Amino acid sequence: MKLLAEWRESAETWFTRLRDRLCDACEALERASASAMPAGRFERSDWRREGGGGGTMALMRGRVFEKVGVNVSTVQGEFSEEMRRHIPGAAEDPRFWATGISMVAHPLSPHVPAAHMNTRMIVTTRHWFGGGADLTPTFPVDEDTRDFHAALKAACMAHGKDHARYKRWCDEYFFLPHRNEARGVGGIFFDYLDDGDPALDFAFVRAVGDAFLQIYPAIVTRRMNRPWTEAERRALLIKRGRYVEFNLLYDRGTAFGLKTGGNVEAVLMSLPPAVAWP
Amino acid sequence: MKLLAEWRESAETWFTRLRDRLCDACEALERASASAMPAGRFERSDWRREGGGGGTMALMRGRVFEKVGVNVSTVQGEFSEEMRRHIPGAAEDPRFWATGISMVAHPLSPHVPAAHMNTRMIVTTRHWFGGGADLTPTFPVDEDTRDFHAALKAACMAHGKDHARYKRWCDEYFFLPHRNEARGVGGIFFDYLDDGDPALDFAFVRAVGDAFLQIYPAIVTRRMNRPWTEAERRALLIKRGRYVEFNLLYDRGTAFGLKTGGNVEAVLMSLPPAVAWP
């Protein structure tokens, strides 16, 4: 059986490789676009975290993706007094280690849904995986919503995970109580995943990444060459305002990043490039 | 000596009158602009709060002010368990009454500073005033900063309040720790003001409103007809991103409004009309 240190290395390596594949897929979409604008290319920048670790932010501004970022990071350190009370296993020992990948895509077209995918491995005196993927269209299309959920359901089914539970968790998590409104059309969300065998849990986490890598570019391809009106673009900018409200008011990942001294640009990479509040 | 009920009524009446004067001043600036765009006019909408009270939101989209809102509201109800622990006098009895005025101006021009002014009276088993005014230029101009501080200092001095303390409080409050950056160039901030005689405290609160009404339109007049470049406008949109980050991550008024079931549109009226994250 593998040691925990080996799982940590495997997770970090796999997240880095997934980042490369996601970036390649997004750049391929840029090249495939019929737009007259120039195709985008990712630019990468490394950052170091005071206190331990760091990451790489890959960011592209293109003609399909007005802004898309893929972050990988591996950080370690000690949780603050306040955070120890909220993180499993941190009360006994405040030290933590975490590796993860996070992607947020904000397409230029109001017909192409925004998307978010994140998977991570956290180690305190305990260890677990977390993550998910969800879709945020301005104008939901049944076919896209159905196919997105189906891809994630297949990943769950293949690894014995309860898709209905993870889908519900996603709906509950990505919700704006002050507006009584969902952020998007959902997907899956899971956390504190430790079903006893890290090999099985990690296989599932890989499957979530693979499923997202398969379905999201397929949906983008369907919608990216459809023309849009100024009114539709305006609706997109307003929809993005809700995205900002969610991320700054409620998102735990944002709070975690800002409170643990994560790189501000990387933590806030999720914020859309242009937003409107009516 | 006036009864508390009379102070409450006086505060509410005065805030409503100040709203009218602020709206008049902003509409006068719209008419005075040399812009070729049509001058803006305020539109008002009333809202009722489930649980007691309500308010009026006055909103204008113009050629000087891309978006400016002036809210007055008077609400009452009971604080939630969680809030009782944080609000003076609420542990003994959860009922509260509050009246206030809040103005947020987001000018179209990157040369005209954004501004915020708020004053309020809160009654639990205790009663106090709070408020402040602050300036957020994209490109700070020493003359404007100096005159803005001087006007507020004069209001403090005339009513025996400690301007240096309120100025420092403002600098500490309107600060983005994750960016180690001030939101703007400051102003004053005060809360839990109960110096023993409501007549004197209320006179000071009125003076803050009067000072803001005098100095902010004067600063806008100086800057509003200066042309700007696309790069300067882009800098404004990015500066506004910081404003959004502050209001959603840290602002107590936003949290108070959303947690006490305030009108969402009124609470989030402070958010800028167009924003960019680079």
Coordinates of C-alpha atoms in Angstrom, one line a residue:
Chain A
M1 CA 0.0 0.0 0.0
K2 CA 1.2 3.5 -0.9
L3 CA 2.3 5.8 1.9
L4 CA 0.5 9.2 2.4
A5 CA 3.6 11.0 1.0
E6 CA 3.3 9.0 -2.2
W7 CA -0.4 9.9 -2.6
R8 CA 0.5 13.5 -2.1
E9 CA 3.1 13.4 -4.8
S10 CA 0.7 11.5 -7.1
A11 CA -2.1 14.1 -6.6
E12 CA 0.2 17.0 -7.2
T13 CA 1.7 15.4 -10.4
W14 CA -1.8 14.5 -11.7
F15 CA -3.2 18.0 -11.1
T16 CA -0.3 19.5 -12.9
R17 CA -0.8 17.2 -15.9
L18 CA -4.5 17.9 -15.8
R19 CA -3.7 21.6 -16.0
D20 CA -1.6 21.0 -19.1
R21 CA -4.4 19.1 -20.7
L22 CA -7.1 21.7 -19.8
C23 CA -4.9 24.5 -21.2
D24 CA -4.3 22.6 -24.4
A25 CA -8.0 22.0 -24.8
C26 CA -8.8 25.7 -24.3
E27 CA -6.1 26.8 -26.7
A28 CA -7.5 24.3 -29.3
L29 CA -10.9 25.9 -28.9
E30 CA -9.3 29.3 -29.5
R31 CA -7.8 28.1 -32.7
A32 CA -11.1 26.5 -33.8
S33 CA -13.1 29.7 -33.3
A34 CA -14.5 31.4 -36.4
S35 CA -13.9 34.8 -34.8
A36 CA -11.9 37.5 -36.5
M37 CA -10.1 38.3 -33.3
P38 CA -6.7 36.8 -32.6
A39 CA -6.6 33.4 -30.9
G40 CA -5.5 33.5 -27.3
R41 CA -2.6 31.7 -25.7
F42 CA -2.0 30.9 -22.0
E43 CA 0.6 32.8 -20.1
R44 CA 2.0 31.3 -16.9
S45 CA 3.3 32.9 -13.8
D46 CA 4.7 31.3 -10.7
W47 CA 4.1 32.6 -7.2
R48 CA 5.6 31.6 -3.9
R49 CA 3.6 31.7 -0.7
E50 CA 5.1 33.2 2.4
G51 CA 5.0 30.4 4.9
G52 CA 5.5 27.6 2.4
G53 CA 4.7 26.4 -1.0
G54 CA 3.4 28.2 -4.0
G55 CA 1.8 27.7 -7.4
T56 CA 1.5 28.5 -11.0
M57 CA -1.3 30.6 -12.5
A58 CA -2.1 30.0 -16.2
L59 CA -4.2 32.8 -17.6
M60 CA -5.5 33.3 -21.1
R61 CA -7.4 36.2 -22.7
G62 CA -8.8 35.1 -26.0
R63 CA -11.6 35.3 -28.5
V64 CA -13.6 32.3 -27.1
F65 CA -12.5 32.8 -23.5
E66 CA -12.6 36.5 -22.5
K67 CA -10.7 35.2 -19.5
V68 CA -9.8 31.7 -18.4
G69 CA -7.5 30.7 -15.6
V70 CA -6.1 27.4 -14.5
N71 CA -4.3 27.4 -11.2
V72 CA -2.3 24.7 -9.6
S73 CA -0.8 25.1 -6.1
T74 CA 0.8 23.1 -3.4
V75 CA 1.0 24.9 -0.1
Q76 CA 1.8 24.0 3.5
G77 CA 1.8 25.9 6.8
E78 CA -0.1 26.3 10.0
F79 CA -3.8 27.2 10.3
S80 CA -4.6 30.3 12.4
E81 CA -6.4 29.8 15.7
E82 CA -9.7 30.7 14.1
M83 CA -9.4 28.3 11.2
R84 CA -8.3 25.4 13.4
R85 CA -11.8 25.1 14.8
H86 CA -13.3 24.7 11.4
I87 CA -10.9 22.3 9.6
P88 CA -11.1 18.6 10.3
G89 CA -8.1 17.3 12.2
A90 CA -6.6 20.8 12.7
A91 CA -7.5 21.1 16.4
E92 CA -5.0 18.4 17.2
D93 CA -2.2 19.9 15.1
P94 CA -2.5 23.1 13.1
R95 CA -0.1 22.1 10.3
F96 CA -1.6 21.5 6.9
W97 CA -0.5 20.5 3.4
A98 CA -2.8 21.0 0.4
T99 CA -2.5 20.6 -3.3
G100 CA -5.2 21.5 -5.9
I101 CA -6.2 22.6 -9.3
S102 CA -8.8 25.2 -10.0
M103 CA -10.1 26.4 -13.3
V104 CA -12.6 29.2 -14.0
A105 CA -13.6 30.0 -17.6
H106 CA -15.5 33.2 -18.5
P107 CA -16.3 33.0 -22.2
L108 CA -16.8 36.2 -24.3
S109 CA -20.0 35.0 -25.8
P110 CA -23.3 35.0 -23.8
H111 CA -24.1 31.7 -25.5
V112 CA -21.2 29.9 -24.1
P113 CA -21.6 28.9 -20.4
A114 CA -19.0 29.9 -17.8
A115 CA -17.6 26.9 -16.0
H116 CA -15.7 26.1 -12.8
M117 CA -13.8 22.9 -11.9
N118 CA -11.7 22.3 -8.8
T119 CA -10.2 19.3 -7.2
R120 CA -7.9 19.2 -4.2
M121 CA -6.2 17.0 -1.6
I122 CA -5.9 18.3 1.9
V123 CA -3.7 16.8 4.7
T124 CA -3.9 17.7 8.4
T125 CA -3.8 15.0 11.0
R126 CA -6.5 13.6 8.6
H127 CA -6.5 13.6 4.8
W128 CA -9.2 13.9 2.3
F129 CA -10.2 15.0 -1.2
G130 CA -12.6 17.7 -2.3
G131 CA -13.8 19.4 -5.4
G132 CA -16.4 19.6 -8.0
A133 CA -17.4 21.1 -11.3
D134 CA -20.4 23.3 -12.2
L135 CA -21.8 25.2 -15.2
T136 CA -23.0 28.8 -15.2
P137 CA -24.8 29.7 -18.5
T138 CA -26.4 33.1 -19.0
F139 CA -29.1 31.5 -21.1
P140 CA -29.4 27.8 -20.0
V141 CA -29.8 25.3 -22.8
D142 CA -31.4 22.0 -21.8
E143 CA -29.1 19.9 -24.0
D144 CA -26.0 21.4 -22.4
T145 CA -27.3 21.1 -18.8
R146 CA -28.3 17.5 -19.4
D147 CA -25.0 16.5 -21.0
F148 CA -22.9 18.2 -18.3
H149 CA -24.8 16.4 -15.5
A150 CA -24.6 13.1 -17.4
A151 CA -20.8 13.3 -17.7
L152 CA -20.4 13.9 -14.0
K153 CA -22.9 11.3 -13.1
A154 CA -21.0 8.7 -15.2
A155 CA -17.8 9.6 -13.3
C156 CA -19.6 9.1 -10.0
M157 CA -21.2 5.9 -11.0
A158 CA -17.9 4.4 -12.3
H159 CA -16.4 4.9 -8.9
G160 CA -19.3 4.1 -6.6
K161 CA -20.0 7.6 -5.5
D162 CA -23.5 9.0 -4.8
H163 CA -24.1 11.4 -7.7
A164 CA -27.5 12.5 -6.4
R165 CA -25.9 13.6 -3.1
Y166 CA -23.0 15.4 -4.8
K167 CA -25.4 17.1 -7.2
R168 CA -27.6 18.3 -4.3
W169 CA -24.5 19.5 -2.4
C170 CA -23.5 21.5 -5.5
D171 CA -27.0 23.1 -5.7
E172 CA -26.9 23.9 -2.0
Y173 CA -23.4 25.3 -2.1
F174 CA -23.6 27.5 -5.2
F175 CA -26.6 29.4 -4.0
L176 CA -27.1 33.1 -3.3
P177 CA -29.4 33.3 -0.3
H178 CA -29.7 37.1 -0.5
R179 CA -31.2 36.7 -4.0
N180 CA -32.8 33.3 -3.5
E181 CA -31.1 32.3 -6.7
A182 CA -28.8 29.5 -7.9
R183 CA -25.4 30.6 -9.3
G184 CA -25.8 28.4 -12.3
V185 CA -27.3 25.1 -13.4
G186 CA -25.2 23.1 -11.0
G187 CA -22.9 20.1 -11.3
I188 CA -21.3 18.2 -8.4
F189 CA -19.6 19.3 -5.2
F190 CA -17.9 17.1 -2.6
D191 CA -15.7 17.6 0.3
Y192 CA -14.1 15.7 3.2
L193 CA -14.0 12.7 0.8
D194 CA -12.3 9.8 2.7
D195 CA -14.1 6.6 2.0
G196 CA -11.3 4.5 3.5
D197 CA -9.1 3.8 0.5
P198 CA -7.2 6.8 -1.0
A199 CA -6.6 4.8 -4.2
L200 CA -10.3 4.6 -4.8
D201 CA -11.0 8.2 -3.8
F202 CA -8.1 9.5 -5.9
A203 CA -9.4 7.4 -8.9
F204 CA -12.7 9.2 -8.6
V205 CA -11.1 12.6 -8.3
R206 CA -9.2 11.9 -11.5
A207 CA -12.4 10.8 -13.2
V208 CA -14.0 14.1 -12.3
G209 CA -11.2 16.0 -14.0
D210 CA -11.4 13.7 -17.0
A211 CA -15.2 14.1 -17.3
F212 CA -14.9 17.9 -17.2
L213 CA -12.1 17.9 -19.7
Q214 CA -14.4 15.9 -22.0
I215 CA -17.7 17.6 -21.6
Y216 CA -17.0 21.3 -21.2
P217 CA -15.0 21.8 -24.4
A218 CA -17.7 19.8 -26.2
I219 CA -20.4 22.3 -25.0
V220 CA -18.2 25.3 -25.8
T221 CA -17.7 23.9 -29.4
R222 CA -21.5 23.7 -29.8
R223 CA -22.1 27.3 -28.9
M224 CA -19.0 29.4 -29.6
N225 CA -19.7 30.4 -33.2
R226 CA -23.2 31.6 -32.6
P227 CA -23.6 35.4 -33.0
W228 CA -25.0 37.4 -30.1
T229 CA -26.7 40.8 -29.6
E230 CA -25.6 43.7 -27.4
A231 CA -28.6 42.9 -25.1
E232 CA -27.4 39.3 -24.7
R233 CA -23.9 40.5 -23.9
R234 CA -25.4 42.9 -21.4
A235 CA -27.3 40.0 -19.8
L236 CA -24.0 38.1 -19.5
L237 CA -22.3 41.0 -17.7
I238 CA -25.2 41.2 -15.2
K239 CA -25.1 37.4 -14.7
R240 CA -21.4 37.7 -14.0
G241 CA -22.3 40.2 -11.2
R242 CA -24.1 37.4 -9.4
Y243 CA -20.9 35.3 -9.9
V244 CA -18.9 38.0 -8.2
E245 CA -21.4 38.3 -5.4
F246 CA -21.2 34.6 -4.7
N247 CA -17.5 34.3 -4.8
L248 CA -16.8 37.3 -2.5
L249 CA -19.8 36.8 -0.1
Y250 CA -20.0 33.0 0.2
D251 CA -17.2 31.0 -1.5
R252 CA -15.2 29.1 1.0
G253 CA -12.3 28.6 -1.4
T254 CA -11.9 32.4 -1.7
A255 CA -12.1 32.9 2.0
F256 CA -9.6 30.0 2.5
G257 CA -7.2 31.5 0.0
L258 CA -7.3 35.0 1.4
K259 CA -7.1 33.9 5.0
T260 CA -4.2 31.5 4.5
G261 CA -2.1 34.1 2.6
G262 CA -2.7 32.6 -0.8
N263 CA -1.6 34.6 -3.8
V264 CA -4.3 37.3 -4.2
E265 CA -4.2 37.3 -8.0
A266 CA -4.5 33.5 -8.1
V267 CA -7.3 33.5 -5.5
L268 CA -9.3 36.2 -7.3
M269 CA -8.5 34.8 -10.7
S270 CA -12.1 33.6 -10.6
L271 CA -13.5 37.1 -10.9
P272 CA -14.8 37.9 -14.4
P273 CA -13.0 40.3 -16.6
A274 CA -16.0 42.7 -17.2
V275 CA -19.1 42.9 -15.0
A276 CA -22.1 45.1 -14.7
W277 CA -24.6 45.8 -12.0
P278 CA -27.8 47.3 -13.4
Chain B
M1 CA -35.8 67.4 27.0
K2 CA -36.9 65.5 23.9
L3 CA -38.0 62.0 24.2
L4 CA -36.2 59.2 22.3
A5 CA -39.2 58.9 20.0
E6 CA -38.9 62.5 19.1
W7 CA -35.2 62.1 18.3
R8 CA -36.1 59.1 16.1
E9 CA -38.6 61.2 14.2
S10 CA -36.3 64.1 13.9
A11 CA -33.5 61.9 12.5
E12 CA -35.8 60.2 10.0
T13 CA -37.1 63.5 8.8
W14 CA -33.7 65.1 8.5
F15 CA -32.3 62.1 6.6
T16 CA -35.2 62.3 4.1
R17 CA -34.6 66.0 3.6
L18 CA -30.9 65.5 3.2
R19 CA -31.7 62.9 0.5
D20 CA -33.8 65.5 -1.4
R21 CA -30.9 68.0 -1.2
L22 CA -28.3 65.5 -2.3
C23 CA -30.5 64.4 -5.3
D24 CA -31.0 68.1 -6.2
A25 CA -27.3 68.7 -6.1
C26 CA -26.5 65.7 -8.3
E27 CA -29.2 66.6 -10.8
A28 CA -27.8 70.2 -10.9
L29 CA -24.4 68.7 -11.7
E30 CA -25.9 66.7 -14.5
R31 CA -27.4 69.8 -16.0
A32 CA -24.2 71.7 -15.6
S33 CA -22.1 69.1 -17.5
A34 CA -20.7 70.0 -20.9
S35 CA -21.2 66.4 -22.1
A36 CA -23.2 65.7 -25.2
M37 CA -25.1 62.8 -23.5
P38 CA -28.5 63.5 -22.0
A39 CA -28.6 64.7 -18.4
G40 CA -29.8 62.2 -15.8
R41 CA -32.7 62.4 -13.5
F42 CA -33.3 60.4 -10.3
E43 CA -35.9 57.7 -10.2
R44 CA -37.3 56.6 -6.9
S45 CA -38.7 53.3 -5.8
D46 CA -40.1 52.3 -2.5
W47 CA -39.6 49.0 -0.8
R48 CA -41.1 47.4 2.2
R49 CA -39.2 45.1 4.5
E50 CA -40.6 41.8 5.7
G51 CA -40.5 42.1 9.4
G52 CA -41.1 45.9 9.6
G53 CA -40.3 49.2 7.9
G54 CA -38.9 49.9 4.5
G55 CA -37.2 52.6 2.5
T56 CA -36.9 54.5 -0.7
M57 CA -34.1 54.0 -3.2
A58 CA -33.3 57.0 -5.5
L59 CA -31.2 56.0 -8.4
M60 CA -29.8 58.1 -11.3
R61 CA -27.9 57.0 -14.4
G62 CA -26.5 60.1 -16.0
R63 CA -23.7 61.7 -17.9
V64 CA -21.7 62.9 -14.9
F65 CA -22.8 60.0 -12.6
E66 CA -22.7 56.7 -14.4
K67 CA -24.7 55.5 -11.3
V68 CA -25.5 57.3 -8.1
G69 CA -27.9 56.1 -5.5
V70 CA -29.3 57.7 -2.4
N71 CA -31.2 55.4 0.0
V72 CA -33.2 56.3 3.0
S73 CA -34.7 53.6 5.1
T74 CA -36.3 53.1 8.5
V75 CA -36.5 49.6 9.7
Q76 CA -37.4 47.7 12.8
G77 CA -37.4 44.1 13.9
E78 CA -35.5 41.6 16.0
F79 CA -31.9 40.7 15.6
S80 CA -31.0 37.0 15.0
E81 CA -29.3 35.1 17.7
E82 CA -26.0 35.5 16.0
M83 CA -26.3 39.3 15.5
R84 CA -27.4 39.9 19.1
R85 CA -23.9 39.1 20.3
H86 CA -22.3 41.8 18.2
I87 CA -24.8 44.7 18.5
P88 CA -24.6 46.9 21.7
G89 CA -27.7 46.5 23.9
A90 CA -29.1 43.7 21.8
A91 CA -28.2 40.9 24.2
E92 CA -30.8 42.3 26.7
D93 CA -33.6 42.7 24.2
P94 CA -33.2 41.7 20.5
R95 CA -35.6 44.4 19.2
F96 CA -34.1 47.2 17.1
W97 CA -35.1 50.3 15.2
A98 CA -32.8 52.0 12.7
T99 CA -33.0 54.9 10.3
G100 CA -30.4 56.0 7.9
I101 CA -29.3 57.6 4.7
S102 CA -26.7 56.2 2.4
M103 CA -25.3 57.7 -0.8
V104 CA -22.8 56.1 -3.3
A105 CA -21.7 57.9 -6.4
H106 CA -19.9 56.3 -9.3
P107 CA -19.0 59.0 -11.8
L108 CA -18.5 58.1 -15.5
S109 CA -15.2 60.0 -15.7
P110 CA -12.0 58.6 -14.2
H111 CA -11.1 62.1 -13.1
V112 CA -14.2 62.5 -10.9
P113 CA -13.8 60.6 -7.6
A114 CA -16.4 58.2 -6.4
A115 CA -17.8 59.0 -3.0
H116 CA -19.8 57.4 -0.2
M117 CA -21.7 59.1 2.6
N118 CA -23.8 57.4 5.2
T119 CA -25.3 58.5 8.5
R120 CA -27.7 56.5 10.7
M121 CA -29.4 56.3 14.1
I122 CA -29.7 52.9 15.7
V123 CA -31.9 52.1 18.7
T124 CA -31.7 48.9 20.8
T125 CA -31.9 49.1 24.6
R126 CA -29.2 51.6 23.8
H127 CA -29.2 54.3 21.1
W128 CA -26.4 55.8 19.0
F129 CA -25.4 57.5 15.8
G130 CA -23.0 56.2 13.2
G131 CA -21.8 57.2 9.8
G132 CA -19.1 58.8 7.8
A133 CA -18.0 60.0 4.3
D134 CA -15.1 59.0 2.2
L135 CA -13.7 59.7 -1.3
T136 CA -12.4 57.1 -3.8
P137 CA -10.5 58.7 -6.7
T138 CA -8.9 56.6 -9.4
F139 CA -6.3 59.3 -9.8
P140 CA -6.0 61.1 -6.5
V141 CA -5.5 64.9 -6.7
D142 CA -4.0 66.6 -3.7
E143 CA -6.2 69.6 -3.8
D144 CA -9.4 67.4 -3.7
T145 CA -8.1 65.2 -1.0
R146 CA -7.1 68.2 1.1
D147 CA -10.4 70.0 0.7
F148 CA -12.5 66.9 1.4
H149 CA -10.7 66.3 4.6
A150 CA -10.8 70.0 5.6
A151 CA -14.6 70.1 5.1
L152 CA -15.1 67.1 7.4
K153 CA -12.6 68.3 9.9
A154 CA -14.5 71.6 10.1
A155 CA -17.7 69.7 10.9
C156 CA -15.9 67.7 13.6
M157 CA -14.3 70.8 15.1
A158 CA -17.6 72.8 15.2
H159 CA -19.2 70.0 17.3
G160 CA -16.3 69.0 19.5
K161 CA -15.6 65.7 17.9
D162 CA -12.1 64.2 17.5
H163 CA -11.4 64.5 13.7
A164 CA -8.1 62.7 13.9
R165 CA -9.7 59.7 15.6
Y166 CA -12.6 59.6 13.0
K167 CA -10.1 60.0 10.1
R168 CA -8.0 57.2 11.4
W169 CA -11.1 55.0 12.0
C170 CA -12.0 55.6 8.3
D171 CA -8.5 54.6 7.1
E172 CA -8.7 51.5 9.2
Y173 CA -12.2 50.6 8.1
F174 CA -11.9 51.2 4.4
F175 CA -8.9 48.9 4.0
L176 CA -8.4 45.8 1.9
P177 CA -6.1 43.5 4.0
H178 CA -5.8 41.0 1.1
R179 CA -4.3 43.6 -1.1
N180 CA -2.7 45.7 1.7
E181 CA -4.4 48.7 0.1
A182 CA -6.7 51.5 1.1
R183 CA -10.1 51.7 -0.7
G184 CA -9.7 55.4 -1.3
V185 CA -8.1 58.5 0.2
G186 CA -10.3 58.3 3.3
G187 CA -12.6 60.8 5.1
I188 CA -14.2 60.1 8.4
F189 CA -15.9 57.1 10.0
F190 CA -17.6 56.9 13.4
D191 CA -19.9 54.5 15.1
Y192 CA -21.6 53.9 18.5
L193 CA -21.6 57.7 18.9
D194 CA -23.4 58.5 22.2
D195 CA -21.6 61.3 23.9
G196 CA -24.4 61.8 26.5
D197 CA -26.6 64.4 24.8
P198 CA -28.4 63.2 21.6
A199 CA -29.0 66.9 20.7
L200 CA -25.3 67.5 20.3
D201 CA -24.6 64.1 18.6
F202 CA -27.4 64.7 16.2
A203 CA -26.2 68.2 15.4
F204 CA -22.8 66.7 14.5
V205 CA -24.5 64.1 12.3
R206 CA -26.3 66.9 10.5
A207 CA -23.1 68.8 10.1
V208 CA -21.5 65.7 8.4
G209 CA -24.3 65.6 5.9
D210 CA -24.1 69.3 5.3
A211 CA -20.3 69.2 4.9
F212 CA -20.5 66.4 2.3
L213 CA -23.3 68.2 0.4
Q214 CA -21.0 71.3 0.2
I215 CA -17.6 69.7 -0.7
Y216 CA -18.4 66.7 -2.9
P217 CA -20.4 68.6 -5.6
A218 CA -17.6 71.3 -5.5
I219 CA -15.0 68.6 -6.3
V220 CA -17.1 67.1 -9.0
T221 CA -17.6 70.5 -10.6
R222 CA -13.8 70.9 -10.8
R223 CA -13.2 67.7 -12.6
M224 CA -16.3 66.7 -14.6
N225 CA -15.5 68.4 -17.9
R226 CA -12.0 67.2 -18.2
P227 CA -11.5 64.7 -21.1
W228 CA -10.2 61.2 -20.4
T229 CA -8.5 58.4 -22.4
E230 CA -9.6 54.8 -22.8
A231 CA -6.6 53.8 -20.6
E232 CA -7.8 56.1 -17.8
R233 CA -11.3 54.8 -18.1
R234 CA -9.9 51.2 -17.9
A235 CA -8.0 52.2 -14.7
L236 CA -11.4 53.4 -13.3
L237 CA -13.0 50.1 -14.0
I238 CA -10.2 48.2 -12.3
K239 CA -10.3 50.6 -9.3
R240 CA -14.0 49.8 -9.0
G241 CA -13.1 46.1 -8.7
R242 CA -11.4 47.0 -5.5
Y243 CA -14.5 48.8 -4.4
V244 CA -16.6 45.6 -5.1
E245 CA -14.1 43.5 -3.2
F246 CA -14.2 45.7 -0.2
N247 CA -18.0 46.0 -0.1
L248 CA -18.7 42.2 -0.5
L249 CA -15.7 40.9 1.6
Y250 CA -15.6 43.4 4.4
D251 CA -18.3 46.0 4.6
R252 CA -20.4 45.7 7.7
G253 CA -23.3 47.7 6.3
T254 CA -23.6 45.3 3.4
A255 CA -23.5 42.3 5.8
F256 CA -26.0 44.1 8.1
G257 CA -28.4 44.8 5.3
L258 CA -28.2 41.3 3.8
K259 CA -28.5 39.6 7.2
T260 CA -31.4 41.7 8.4
G261 CA -33.4 41.1 5.3
G262 CA -32.9 44.5 3.8
N263 CA -33.9 45.1 0.2
V264 CA -31.2 43.5 -1.9
E265 CA -31.2 46.1 -4.6
A266 CA -30.9 48.8 -2.0
V267 CA -28.2 47.1 -0.1
L268 CA -26.2 46.3 -3.3
M269 CA -26.9 49.7 -4.8
S270 CA -23.3 50.6 -3.8
L271 CA -21.9 48.2 -6.5
P272 CA -20.5 50.0 -9.5
P273 CA -22.4 49.9 -12.9
A274 CA -19.4 48.5 -14.8
V275 CA -16.3 46.9 -13.4
A276 CA -13.2 45.0 -14.7
W277 CA -10.8 42.6 -13.2
P278 CA -7.5 42.5 -15.1

